Amino acid sequence: MRSRWSACNASSSSGWSRLACASSRSISTIWPSRYCASAAIQAEQHLDSAFAIRLLKALFLVKYIKEFKASPRNLCVLMLEGFDQDLPALRRRVEEALNLLEQQTYVQRQGELYVYLTDEEKDVEQEIKNTEVETADVAAELETLLFDQVIKQRKIRYDAGDAKAGGAGGAGGAGGAGGAGGQDYPFSRKLDDRLYGRDYELAIHIISPFHEQAGSEDILRMLSMGRSELLVLLPPDERLMRDLLMSKRTEKYIRQNLSATQQDSLKRILTDKARQNQERQAEIQQRLRDLLGKAKLIVNAADLEISSSDGQTRVIRGFHELASS
């Protein structure tokens, strides 16, 4: 039987192969015990997954190596046991182990990268996870991101002549001032059956993965019948939901604790958390753009065929269809 990377290829000059070899041994044998993180040692005692423990050791070893980006793909390289290994199966094992380690707060995900948490970082991360946030605050944040950062329109201009040339039909509905250049239509902003702001005759109604009927497309389509609204069904995305909740929890935790703490180490951790949360929020915006680009658009129970994959463009064109109906 071929050994792990041929007994870790002791004669190899590759630093990564030596890391892979080290990850198969106990944490306490890699560095003297006074340098060992107790979280990694506790994981050896409490985690049922031997593979997840090996992966955690690898993350422990590369934590302060800036050149190494701990993405699932790169971690697969570290966990590779042989050149004939089933790579798709290995990728699934790595992703499952990372999910477990993240759930148990041994690691933190930062975008596509995973970071081993020291004891103090682990305590802060667990406290953030335990921070309570109001569902209404999370929904309001999502509404702001969708309408202000992605759609970016308070009114949408619709010209019946342009629409007819493109096969959209004539104009209709309430709107702003008319003219040769068309009309500017204000619209109601709705998210998951809730109205945000003023109510207008026409509406854009986005159904997020948080909605209780998310995934029940036929029910939502039937509910749209007779309504003067563009229904936008976002695809399911569990990661978006987790990240949005963590974003609001982190924001609240930092606001409550940053000015109160006197410990330099804790201030550094909270400052890092604030920076990481800004990166998370930027990623959430991009994910929402991608989701809008894939969203199903419905007017009066009928699906709209919009060719563009750009989220903002799709919503604007879908609104034109609503205005012309």
PDB file of C-alpha atoms in Angstrom:
ATOM      1  CA  MET A   1       0.000   0.000   0.000  1.00  0.00           C
ATOM      2  CA  ARG A   2       1.294   3.463  -0.882  1.00  0.00           C
ATOM      3  CA  SER A   3       1.961   5.496   2.281  1.00  0.00           C
ATOM      4  CA  ARG A   4       0.837   9.093   2.774  1.00  0.00           C
ATOM      5  CA  TRP A   5       2.650  11.021   0.030  1.00  0.00           C
ATOM      6  CA  SER A   6       5.244   8.202   0.182  1.00  0.00           C
ATOM      7  CA  ALA A   7       5.878   8.592   3.915  1.00  0.00           C
ATOM      8  CA  CYS A   8       5.527  12.351   3.461  1.00  0.00           C
ATOM      9  CA  ASN A   9       8.473  12.199   1.078  1.00  0.00           C
ATOM     10  CA  ALA A  10      11.070  13.015   3.713  1.00  0.00           C
ATOM     11  CA  SER A  11      13.632  13.841   1.062  1.00  0.00           C
ATOM     12  CA  SER A  12      11.288  16.321  -0.667  1.00  0.00           C
ATOM     13  CA  SER A  13      12.098  20.001  -0.477  1.00  0.00           C
ATOM     14  CA  SER A  14       8.410  20.927  -0.586  1.00  0.00           C
ATOM     15  CA  GLY A  15       7.293  22.793   2.542  1.00  0.00           C
ATOM     16  CA  TRP A  16       3.671  21.941   1.833  1.00  0.00           C
ATOM     17  CA  SER A  17       4.360  18.207   1.810  1.00  0.00           C
ATOM     18  CA  ARG A  18       6.042  18.550   5.196  1.00  0.00           C
ATOM     19  CA  LEU A  19       2.983  20.407   6.449  1.00  0.00           C
ATOM     20  CA  ALA A  20       0.755  17.611   5.205  1.00  0.00           C
ATOM     21  CA  CYS A  21       2.921  15.105   7.004  1.00  0.00           C
ATOM     22  CA  ALA A  22       2.823  17.122  10.208  1.00  0.00           C
ATOM     23  CA  SER A  23      -0.964  17.366  10.086  1.00  0.00           C
ATOM     24  CA  SER A  24      -1.212  13.594  10.467  1.00  0.00           C
ATOM     25  CA  ARG A  25       0.544  13.700  13.844  1.00  0.00           C
ATOM     26  CA  SER A  26      -0.699  14.881  17.208  1.00  0.00           C
ATOM     27  CA  ILE A  27      -0.565  18.644  17.712  1.00  0.00           C
ATOM     28  CA  SER A  28       1.448  18.158  20.904  1.00  0.00           C
ATOM     29  CA  THR A  29       4.240  16.402  18.955  1.00  0.00           C
ATOM     30  CA  ILE A  30       4.642  19.244  16.439  1.00  0.00           C
ATOM     31  CA  TRP A  31       5.560  22.060  18.824  1.00  0.00           C
ATOM     32  CA  PRO A  32       6.358  22.108  22.538  1.00  0.00           C
ATOM     33  CA  SER A  33       3.223  22.034  24.656  1.00  0.00           C
ATOM     34  CA  ARG A  34       3.666  25.629  25.848  1.00  0.00           C
ATOM     35  CA  TYR A  35       3.118  26.798  22.259  1.00  0.00           C
ATOM     36  CA  CYS A  36       0.165  24.561  21.528  1.00  0.00           C
ATOM     37  CA  ALA A  37      -3.346  25.957  21.165  1.00  0.00           C
ATOM     38  CA  SER A  38      -5.665  24.179  23.573  1.00  0.00           C
ATOM     39  CA  ALA A  39      -8.517  24.388  21.053  1.00  0.00           C
ATOM     40  CA  ALA A  40      -6.652  22.048  18.714  1.00  0.00           C
ATOM     41  CA  ILE A  41      -5.900  19.648  21.542  1.00  0.00           C
ATOM     42  CA  GLN A  42      -9.531  19.750  22.695  1.00  0.00           C
ATOM     43  CA  ALA A  43     -10.628  18.962  19.145  1.00  0.00           C
ATOM     44  CA  GLU A  44      -8.621  15.729  19.264  1.00  0.00           C
ATOM     45  CA  GLN A  45     -10.616  14.787  22.363  1.00  0.00           C
ATOM     46  CA  HIS A  46     -14.089  15.926  21.319  1.00  0.00           C
ATOM     47  CA  LEU A  47     -14.489  15.732  17.551  1.00  0.00           C
ATOM     48  CA  ASP A  48     -15.688  12.421  16.146  1.00  0.00           C
ATOM     49  CA  SER A  49     -14.232  13.048  12.700  1.00  0.00           C
ATOM     50  CA  ALA A  50     -10.576  12.054  12.401  1.00  0.00           C
ATOM     51  CA  PHE A  51     -10.429  13.771   9.017  1.00  0.00           C
ATOM     52  CA  ALA A  52     -11.732  17.045  10.491  1.00  0.00           C
ATOM     53  CA  ILE A  53      -9.086  16.849  13.216  1.00  0.00           C
ATOM     54  CA  ARG A  54      -6.335  16.386  10.620  1.00  0.00           C
ATOM     55  CA  LEU A  55      -7.699  19.346   8.666  1.00  0.00           C
ATOM     56  CA  LEU A  56      -7.775  21.493  11.805  1.00  0.00           C
ATOM     57  CA  LYS A  57      -4.118  20.650  12.461  1.00  0.00           C
ATOM     58  CA  ALA A  58      -3.238  21.729   8.945  1.00  0.00           C
ATOM     59  CA  LEU A  59      -5.063  25.039   9.468  1.00  0.00           C
ATOM     60  CA  PHE A  60      -3.234  25.466  12.773  1.00  0.00           C
ATOM     61  CA  LEU A  61       0.103  25.035  11.014  1.00  0.00           C
ATOM     62  CA  VAL A  62      -0.598  27.527   8.214  1.00  0.00           C
ATOM     63  CA  LYS A  63      -2.347  30.191  10.324  1.00  0.00           C
ATOM     64  CA  TYR A  64       0.580  32.618  10.225  1.00  0.00           C
ATOM     65  CA  ILE A  65       1.901  31.719   6.774  1.00  0.00           C
ATOM     66  CA  LYS A  66       0.680  34.656   4.703  1.00  0.00           C
ATOM     67  CA  GLU A  67       1.705  33.055   1.407  1.00  0.00           C
ATOM     68  CA  PHE A  68      -0.753  30.200   1.919  1.00  0.00           C
ATOM     69  CA  LYS A  69      -4.416  30.909   1.179  1.00  0.00           C
ATOM     70  CA  ALA A  70      -6.513  28.382   3.084  1.00  0.00           C
ATOM     71  CA  SER A  71      -9.221  27.900   0.457  1.00  0.00           C
ATOM     72  CA  PRO A  72     -10.983  24.530   0.099  1.00  0.00           C
ATOM     73  CA  ARG A  73      -8.983  23.895  -3.090  1.00  0.00           C
ATOM     74  CA  ASN A  74      -5.613  24.554  -1.452  1.00  0.00           C
ATOM     75  CA  LEU A  75      -6.588  22.567   1.621  1.00  0.00           C
ATOM     76  CA  CYS A  76      -7.375  19.633  -0.664  1.00  0.00           C
ATOM     77  CA  VAL A  77      -3.742  19.746  -1.774  1.00  0.00           C
ATOM     78  CA  LEU A  78      -2.598  19.480   1.845  1.00  0.00           C
ATOM     79  CA  MET A  79      -4.984  16.610   2.547  1.00  0.00           C
ATOM     80  CA  LEU A  80      -4.123  14.633  -0.581  1.00  0.00           C
ATOM     81  CA  GLU A  81      -2.995  11.102   0.289  1.00  0.00           C
ATOM     82  CA  GLY A  82      -2.006   9.890  -3.152  1.00  0.00           C
ATOM     83  CA  PHE A  83      -1.933  10.887  -6.787  1.00  0.00           C
ATOM     84  CA  ASP A  84      -4.653   8.366  -7.624  1.00  0.00           C
ATOM     85  CA  GLN A  85      -7.096   9.734  -5.040  1.00  0.00           C
ATOM     86  CA  ASP A  86     -10.652  10.648  -6.039  1.00  0.00           C
ATOM     87  CA  LEU A  87     -10.378  14.452  -6.077  1.00  0.00           C
ATOM     88  CA  PRO A  88     -14.128  15.290  -6.199  1.00  0.00           C
ATOM     89  CA  ALA A  89     -14.686  12.980  -3.216  1.00  0.00           C
ATOM     90  CA  LEU A  90     -11.775  14.610  -1.378  1.00  0.00           C
ATOM     91  CA  ARG A  91     -13.247  18.061  -2.067  1.00  0.00           C
ATOM     92  CA  ARG A  92     -16.569  16.954  -0.554  1.00  0.00           C
ATOM     93  CA  ARG A  93     -14.809  15.586   2.538  1.00  0.00           C
ATOM     94  CA  VAL A  94     -12.854  18.812   2.978  1.00  0.00           C
ATOM     95  CA  GLU A  95     -15.983  20.951   2.640  1.00  0.00           C
ATOM     96  CA  GLU A  96     -17.926  18.769   5.087  1.00  0.00           C
ATOM     97  CA  ALA A  97     -15.070  18.914   7.591  1.00  0.00           C
ATOM     98  CA  LEU A  98     -14.794  22.694   7.218  1.00  0.00           C
ATOM     99  CA  ASN A  99     -18.530  23.065   7.838  1.00  0.00           C
ATOM    100  CA  LEU A 100     -18.198  20.968  10.994  1.00  0.00           C
ATOM    101  CA  LEU A 101     -15.196  22.960  12.239  1.00  0.00           C
ATOM    102  CA  GLU A 102     -16.995  26.223  11.544  1.00  0.00           C
ATOM    103  CA  GLN A 103     -20.139  25.072  13.341  1.00  0.00           C
ATOM    104  CA  GLN A 104     -18.053  24.041  16.358  1.00  0.00           C
ATOM    105  CA  THR A 105     -16.194  27.400  16.257  1.00  0.00           C
ATOM    106  CA  TYR A 106     -12.744  25.905  15.712  1.00  0.00           C
ATOM    107  CA  VAL A 107     -12.320  27.912  12.517  1.00  0.00           C
ATOM    108  CA  GLN A 108     -13.793  31.040  10.970  1.00  0.00           C
ATOM    109  CA  ARG A 109     -14.712  31.465   7.326  1.00  0.00           C
ATOM    110  CA  GLN A 110     -13.579  34.708   5.725  1.00  0.00           C
ATOM    111  CA  GLY A 111     -15.019  34.757   2.236  1.00  0.00           C
ATOM    112  CA  GLU A 112     -13.568  31.676   0.533  1.00  0.00           C
ATOM    113  CA  LEU A 113     -10.785  31.250   3.113  1.00  0.00           C
ATOM    114  CA  TYR A 114     -10.774  29.471   6.469  1.00  0.00           C
ATOM    115  CA  VAL A 115      -8.783  30.589   9.511  1.00  0.00           C
ATOM    116  CA  TYR A 116      -7.841  28.641  12.617  1.00  0.00           C
ATOM    117  CA  LEU A 117      -9.053  30.380  15.791  1.00  0.00           C
ATOM    118  CA  THR A 118      -6.849  30.800  18.836  1.00  0.00           C
ATOM    119  CA  ASP A 119      -8.447  30.337  22.245  1.00  0.00           C
ATOM    120  CA  GLU A 120      -9.197  34.055  22.652  1.00  0.00           C
ATOM    121  CA  GLU A 121     -10.452  34.364  19.068  1.00  0.00           C
ATOM    122  CA  LYS A 122     -12.613  31.294  19.604  1.00  0.00           C
ATOM    123  CA  ASP A 123     -14.208  32.826  22.706  1.00  0.00           C
ATOM    124  CA  VAL A 124     -15.026  36.058  20.849  1.00  0.00           C
ATOM    125  CA  GLU A 125     -16.406  34.174  17.831  1.00  0.00           C
ATOM    126  CA  GLN A 126     -18.661  32.080  20.082  1.00  0.00           C
ATOM    127  CA  GLU A 127     -19.912  35.193  21.861  1.00  0.00           C
ATOM    128  CA  ILE A 128     -20.705  36.770  18.483  1.00  0.00           C
ATOM    129  CA  LYS A 129     -22.657  33.671  17.457  1.00  0.00           C
ATOM    130  CA  ASN A 130     -24.615  33.907  20.707  1.00  0.00           C
ATOM    131  CA  THR A 131     -25.438  37.593  20.191  1.00  0.00           C
ATOM    132  CA  GLU A 132     -29.156  38.068  19.608  1.00  0.00           C
ATOM    133  CA  VAL A 133     -30.336  40.266  16.772  1.00  0.00           C
ATOM    134  CA  GLU A 134     -33.878  41.225  15.850  1.00  0.00           C
ATOM    135  CA  THR A 135     -35.306  39.522  12.784  1.00  0.00           C
ATOM    136  CA  ALA A 136     -36.674  42.899  11.684  1.00  0.00           C
ATOM    137  CA  ASP A 137     -33.143  44.375  11.741  1.00  0.00           C
ATOM    138  CA  VAL A 138     -31.820  41.567   9.539  1.00  0.00           C
ATOM    139  CA  ALA A 139     -34.721  42.000   7.109  1.00  0.00           C
ATOM    140  CA  ALA A 140     -34.220  45.779   6.992  1.00  0.00           C
ATOM    141  CA  GLU A 141     -30.524  45.289   6.201  1.00  0.00           C
ATOM    142  CA  LEU A 142     -31.370  42.882   3.398  1.00  0.00           C
ATOM    143  CA  GLU A 143     -33.951  45.304   1.977  1.00  0.00           C
ATOM    144  CA  THR A 144     -31.435  48.150   1.986  1.00  0.00           C
ATOM    145  CA  LEU A 145     -28.779  46.043   0.291  1.00  0.00           C
ATOM    146  CA  LEU A 146     -31.154  44.824  -2.420  1.00  0.00           C
ATOM    147  CA  PHE A 147     -32.844  48.096  -3.288  1.00  0.00           C
ATOM    148  CA  ASP A 148     -30.126  50.667  -2.520  1.00  0.00           C
ATOM    149  CA  GLN A 149     -26.951  48.760  -3.365  1.00  0.00           C
ATOM    150  CA  VAL A 150     -28.039  46.402  -6.154  1.00  0.00           C
ATOM    151  CA  ILE A 151     -31.160  47.761  -7.880  1.00  0.00           C
ATOM    152  CA  LYS A 152     -30.135  51.366  -7.105  1.00  0.00           C
ATOM    153  CA  GLN A 153     -33.348  52.941  -8.402  1.00  0.00           C
ATOM    154  CA  ARG A 154     -36.051  54.984  -6.686  1.00  0.00           C
ATOM    155  CA  LYS A 155     -37.951  55.448  -9.944  1.00  0.00           C
ATOM    156  CA  ILE A 156     -37.778  53.495 -13.181  1.00  0.00           C
ATOM    157  CA  ARG A 157     -38.258  55.232 -16.523  1.00  0.00           C
ATOM    158  CA  TYR A 158     -40.582  53.476 -18.946  1.00  0.00           C
ATOM    159  CA  ASP A 159     -41.174  54.522 -22.550  1.00  0.00           C
ATOM    160  CA  ALA A 160     -44.017  52.758 -24.333  1.00  0.00           C
ATOM    161  CA  GLY A 161     -42.481  53.377 -27.748  1.00  0.00           C
ATOM    162  CA  ASP A 162     -39.151  51.838 -26.803  1.00  0.00           C
ATOM    163  CA  ALA A 163     -40.906  48.953 -25.114  1.00  0.00           C
ATOM    164  CA  LYS A 164     -43.076  48.288 -28.164  1.00  0.00           C
ATOM    165  CA  ALA A 165     -40.009  48.232 -30.366  1.00  0.00           C
ATOM    166  CA  GLY A 166     -38.600  45.607 -28.069  1.00  0.00           C
ATOM    167  CA  GLY A 167     -41.841  43.666 -27.959  1.00  0.00           C
ATOM    168  CA  ALA A 168     -42.991  44.896 -24.547  1.00  0.00           C
ATOM    169  CA  GLY A 169     -46.363  46.452 -25.491  1.00  0.00           C
ATOM    170  CA  GLY A 170     -47.958  49.735 -24.439  1.00  0.00           C
ATOM    171  CA  ALA A 171     -47.520  51.677 -21.213  1.00  0.00           C
ATOM    172  CA  GLY A 172     -49.906  51.484 -18.318  1.00  0.00           C
ATOM    173  CA  GLY A 173     -50.254  52.074 -14.612  1.00  0.00           C
ATOM    174  CA  ALA A 174     -49.665  55.163 -12.530  1.00  0.00           C
ATOM    175  CA  GLY A 175     -46.521  57.173 -13.023  1.00  0.00           C
ATOM    176  CA  GLY A 176     -44.729  60.451 -12.995  1.00  0.00           C
ATOM    177  CA  ALA A 177     -44.730  63.162 -15.588  1.00  0.00           C
ATOM    178  CA  GLY A 178     -45.262  62.089 -19.170  1.00  0.00           C
ATOM    179  CA  GLY A 179     -43.493  63.211 -22.316  1.00  0.00           C
ATOM    180  CA  ALA A 180     -41.639  62.008 -25.331  1.00  0.00           C
ATOM    181  CA  GLY A 181     -38.951  60.593 -23.083  1.00  0.00           C
ATOM    182  CA  GLY A 182     -41.379  58.328 -21.285  1.00  0.00           C
ATOM    183  CA  GLN A 183     -42.483  58.346 -17.644  1.00  0.00           C
ATOM    184  CA  ASP A 184     -40.617  57.905 -14.357  1.00  0.00           C
ATOM    185  CA  TYR A 185     -42.486  55.366 -12.270  1.00  0.00           C
ATOM    186  CA  PRO A 186     -41.962  55.336  -8.509  1.00  0.00           C
ATOM    187  CA  PHE A 187     -42.528  51.913  -7.002  1.00  0.00           C
ATOM    188  CA  SER A 188     -43.233  50.294  -3.665  1.00  0.00           C
ATOM    189  CA  ARG A 189     -40.312  48.432  -2.130  1.00  0.00           C
ATOM    190  CA  LYS A 190     -41.474  45.121  -0.706  1.00  0.00           C
ATOM    191  CA  LEU A 191     -39.488  42.281   0.808  1.00  0.00           C
ATOM    192  CA  ASP A 192     -41.066  39.041   2.020  1.00  0.00           C
ATOM    193  CA  ASP A 193     -44.619  40.496   2.141  1.00  0.00           C
ATOM    194  CA  ARG A 194     -43.516  43.591   4.059  1.00  0.00           C
ATOM    195  CA  LEU A 195     -43.734  47.124   2.674  1.00  0.00           C
ATOM    196  CA  TYR A 196     -40.730  49.390   3.229  1.00  0.00           C
ATOM    197  CA  GLY A 197     -41.397  53.087   2.713  1.00  0.00           C
ATOM    198  CA  ARG A 198     -44.287  54.588   0.740  1.00  0.00           C
ATOM    199  CA  ASP A 199     -46.934  52.586  -1.045  1.00  0.00           C
ATOM    200  CA  TYR A 200     -47.312  53.206  -4.792  1.00  0.00           C
ATOM    201  CA  GLU A 201     -49.543  51.650  -7.434  1.00  0.00           C
ATOM    202  CA  LEU A 202     -46.721  49.517  -8.840  1.00  0.00           C
ATOM    203  CA  ALA A 203     -44.360  47.466  -6.693  1.00  0.00           C
ATOM    204  CA  ILE A 204     -41.214  45.389  -6.805  1.00  0.00           C
ATOM    205  CA  HIS A 205     -41.682  42.525  -4.376  1.00  0.00           C
ATOM    206  CA  ILE A 206     -38.624  40.406  -3.608  1.00  0.00           C
ATOM    207  CA  ILE A 207     -38.998  36.994  -1.978  1.00  0.00           C
ATOM    208  CA  SER A 208     -35.794  36.085  -0.137  1.00  0.00           C
ATOM    209  CA  PRO A 209     -34.583  32.701   1.162  1.00  0.00           C
ATOM    210  CA  PHE A 210     -35.859  33.850   4.596  1.00  0.00           C
ATOM    211  CA  HIS A 211     -39.497  33.812   3.436  1.00  0.00           C
ATOM    212  CA  GLU A 212     -41.611  31.045   4.957  1.00  0.00           C
ATOM    213  CA  GLN A 213     -42.807  30.016   1.490  1.00  0.00           C
ATOM    214  CA  ALA A 214     -39.369  30.219  -0.155  1.00  0.00           C
ATOM    215  CA  GLY A 215     -39.116  27.243  -2.476  1.00  0.00           C
ATOM    216  CA  SER A 216     -42.906  26.971  -2.874  1.00  0.00           C
ATOM    217  CA  GLU A 217     -42.866  28.564  -6.301  1.00  0.00           C
ATOM    218  CA  ASP A 218     -46.392  27.557  -7.330  1.00  0.00           C
ATOM    219  CA  ILE A 219     -47.912  29.048  -4.176  1.00  0.00           C
ATOM    220  CA  LEU A 220     -46.034  32.320  -4.629  1.00  0.00           C
ATOM    221  CA  ARG A 221     -46.980  32.486  -8.292  1.00  0.00           C
ATOM    222  CA  MET A 222     -50.673  32.083  -7.481  1.00  0.00           C
ATOM    223  CA  LEU A 223     -50.465  34.764  -4.781  1.00  0.00           C
ATOM    224  CA  SER A 224     -49.158  37.213  -7.387  1.00  0.00           C
ATOM    225  CA  MET A 225     -52.345  36.998  -9.436  1.00  0.00           C
ATOM    226  CA  GLY A 226     -54.203  40.297  -9.694  1.00  0.00           C
ATOM    227  CA  ARG A 227     -51.433  42.280  -8.050  1.00  0.00           C
ATOM    228  CA  SER A 228     -49.658  45.206  -9.685  1.00  0.00           C
ATOM    229  CA  GLU A 229     -46.210  44.025  -8.702  1.00  0.00           C
ATOM    230  CA  LEU A 230     -43.098  42.450 -10.135  1.00  0.00           C
ATOM    231  CA  LEU A 231     -42.462  39.342  -8.067  1.00  0.00           C
ATOM    232  CA  VAL A 232     -38.755  38.477  -7.776  1.00  0.00           C
ATOM    233  CA  LEU A 233     -37.968  35.002  -6.441  1.00  0.00           C
ATOM    234  CA  LEU A 234     -34.379  34.745  -5.225  1.00  0.00           C
ATOM    235  CA  PRO A 235     -32.813  31.277  -5.453  1.00  0.00           C
ATOM    236  CA  PRO A 236     -32.132  29.468  -2.144  1.00  0.00           C
ATOM    237  CA  ASP A 237     -28.787  30.332  -0.581  1.00  0.00           C
ATOM    238  CA  GLU A 238     -28.054  29.084   2.940  1.00  0.00           C
ATOM    239  CA  ARG A 239     -24.656  30.738   2.986  1.00  0.00           C
ATOM    240  CA  LEU A 240     -26.217  34.142   2.295  1.00  0.00           C
ATOM    241  CA  MET A 241     -28.558  33.675   5.228  1.00  0.00           C
ATOM    242  CA  ARG A 242     -25.732  32.649   7.580  1.00  0.00           C
ATOM    243  CA  ASP A 243     -23.486  35.506   6.453  1.00  0.00           C
ATOM    244  CA  LEU A 244     -26.213  38.115   6.803  1.00  0.00           C
ATOM    245  CA  LEU A 245     -26.988  36.968  10.342  1.00  0.00           C
ATOM    246  CA  MET A 246     -23.289  36.912  11.261  1.00  0.00           C
ATOM    247  CA  SER A 247     -22.833  40.368   9.774  1.00  0.00           C
ATOM    248  CA  LYS A 248     -25.527  41.861  12.002  1.00  0.00           C
ATOM    249  CA  ARG A 249     -24.370  39.908  15.060  1.00  0.00           C
ATOM    250  CA  THR A 250     -20.761  41.012  14.555  1.00  0.00           C
ATOM    251  CA  GLU A 251     -21.817  44.616  14.025  1.00  0.00           C
ATOM    252  CA  LYS A 252     -23.834  44.619  17.260  1.00  0.00           C
ATOM    253  CA  TYR A 253     -21.151  42.808  19.287  1.00  0.00           C
ATOM    254  CA  ILE A 254     -18.396  45.205  18.219  1.00  0.00           C
ATOM    255  CA  ARG A 255     -20.586  48.230  18.933  1.00  0.00           C
ATOM    256  CA  GLN A 256     -21.250  46.945  22.446  1.00  0.00           C
ATOM    257  CA  ASN A 257     -17.712  45.870  23.330  1.00  0.00           C
ATOM    258  CA  LEU A 258     -15.027  47.783  21.424  1.00  0.00           C
ATOM    259  CA  SER A 259     -15.086  50.967  23.495  1.00  0.00           C
ATOM    260  CA  ALA A 260     -15.551  49.091  26.779  1.00  0.00           C
ATOM    261  CA  THR A 261     -12.597  46.691  26.607  1.00  0.00           C
ATOM    262  CA  GLN A 262      -9.227  47.596  28.104  1.00  0.00           C
ATOM    263  CA  GLN A 263      -7.292  44.582  26.822  1.00  0.00           C
ATOM    264  CA  ASP A 264      -5.030  45.298  23.865  1.00  0.00           C
ATOM    265  CA  SER A 265      -5.326  41.744  22.578  1.00  0.00           C
ATOM    266  CA  LEU A 266      -9.123  41.917  22.634  1.00  0.00           C
ATOM    267  CA  LYS A 267      -9.125  45.319  20.939  1.00  0.00           C
ATOM    268  CA  ARG A 268      -6.959  43.862  18.178  1.00  0.00           C
ATOM    269  CA  ILE A 269      -9.364  40.949  17.721  1.00  0.00           C
ATOM    270  CA  LEU A 270     -12.380  43.275  17.569  1.00  0.00           C
ATOM    271  CA  THR A 271     -10.624  45.576  15.108  1.00  0.00           C
ATOM    272  CA  ASP A 272      -9.872  42.556  12.920  1.00  0.00           C
ATOM    273  CA  LYS A 273     -13.500  41.463  13.233  1.00  0.00           C
ATOM    274  CA  ALA A 274     -14.690  44.883  12.062  1.00  0.00           C
ATOM    275  CA  ARG A 275     -12.436  44.707   8.994  1.00  0.00           C
ATOM    276  CA  GLN A 276     -13.522  41.152   8.242  1.00  0.00           C
ATOM    277  CA  ASN A 277     -17.165  42.195   8.583  1.00  0.00           C
ATOM    278  CA  GLN A 278     -16.694  44.911   5.975  1.00  0.00           C
ATOM    279  CA  GLU A 279     -15.306  42.267   3.625  1.00  0.00           C
ATOM    280  CA  ARG A 280     -18.248  40.005   4.462  1.00  0.00           C
ATOM    281  CA  GLN A 281     -20.714  42.794   3.660  1.00  0.00           C
ATOM    282  CA  ALA A 282     -19.041  43.415   0.299  1.00  0.00           C
ATOM    283  CA  GLU A 283     -19.295  39.703  -0.467  1.00  0.00           C
ATOM    284  CA  ILE A 284     -22.982  39.686   0.535  1.00  0.00           C
ATOM    285  CA  GLN A 285     -23.645  42.494  -1.939  1.00  0.00           C
ATOM    286  CA  GLN A 286     -21.951  40.526  -4.708  1.00  0.00           C
ATOM    287  CA  ARG A 287     -23.906  37.398  -3.829  1.00  0.00           C
ATOM    288  CA  LEU A 288     -27.141  39.387  -3.983  1.00  0.00           C
ATOM    289  CA  ARG A 289     -26.190  40.706  -7.437  1.00  0.00           C
ATOM    290  CA  ASP A 290     -25.576  37.129  -8.559  1.00  0.00           C
ATOM    291  CA  LEU A 291     -28.847  35.917  -7.047  1.00  0.00           C
ATOM    292  CA  LEU A 292     -30.853  38.685  -8.728  1.00  0.00           C
ATOM    293  CA  GLY A 293     -29.193  37.689 -11.991  1.00  0.00           C
ATOM    294  CA  LYS A 294     -30.632  34.175 -11.525  1.00  0.00           C
ATOM    295  CA  ALA A 295     -33.944  35.156  -9.915  1.00  0.00           C
ATOM    296  CA  LYS A 296     -37.269  34.135 -11.406  1.00  0.00           C
ATOM    297  CA  LEU A 297     -39.396  37.139 -12.402  1.00  0.00           C
ATOM    298  CA  ILE A 298     -43.183  36.891 -12.313  1.00  0.00           C
ATOM    299  CA  VAL A 299     -46.005  39.295 -13.180  1.00  0.00           C
ATOM    300  CA  ASN A 300     -49.611  38.254 -12.537  1.00  0.00           C
ATOM    301  CA  ALA A 301     -48.625  34.571 -12.164  1.00  0.00           C
ATOM    302  CA  ALA A 302     -46.786  34.537 -15.513  1.00  0.00           C
ATOM    303  CA  ASP A 303     -43.040  33.963 -15.784  1.00  0.00           C
ATOM    304  CA  LEU A 304     -41.034  36.622 -17.602  1.00  0.00           C
ATOM    305  CA  GLU A 305     -38.276  35.705 -20.004  1.00  0.00           C
ATOM    306  CA  ILE A 306     -35.460  38.210 -19.504  1.00  0.00           C
ATOM    307  CA  SER A 307     -32.247  37.335 -21.304  1.00  0.00           C
ATOM    308  CA  SER A 308     -29.820  39.424 -19.249  1.00  0.00           C
ATOM    309  CA  SER A 309     -27.906  37.863 -16.352  1.00  0.00           C
ATOM    310  CA  ASP A 310     -27.257  41.248 -14.708  1.00  0.00           C
ATOM    311  CA  GLY A 311     -29.474  41.582 -11.652  1.00  0.00           C
ATOM    312  CA  GLN A 312     -30.229  45.286 -11.968  1.00  0.00           C
ATOM    313  CA  THR A 313     -30.961  45.024 -15.689  1.00  0.00           C
ATOM    314  CA  ARG A 314     -33.279  42.055 -15.185  1.00  0.00           C
ATOM    315  CA  VAL A 315     -35.318  43.863 -12.533  1.00  0.00           C
ATOM    316  CA  ILE A 316     -35.621  47.037 -14.647  1.00  0.00           C
ATOM    317  CA  ARG A 317     -36.734  45.084 -17.713  1.00  0.00           C
ATOM    318  CA  GLY A 318     -39.143  43.078 -15.595  1.00  0.00           C
ATOM    319  CA  PHE A 319     -40.593  46.321 -14.247  1.00  0.00           C
ATOM    320  CA  HIS A 320     -41.089  47.513 -17.823  1.00  0.00           C
ATOM    321  CA  GLU A 321     -43.159  44.381 -18.436  1.00  0.00           C
ATOM    322  CA  LEU A 322     -45.218  45.214 -15.337  1.00  0.00           C
ATOM    323  CA  ALA A 323     -45.760  48.823 -16.463  1.00  0.00           C
ATOM    324  CA  SER A 324     -46.924  47.678 -19.884  1.00  0.00           C
ATOM    325  CA  SER A 325     -49.421  45.135 -18.597  1.00  0.00           C
TER     326      SER A 325
END
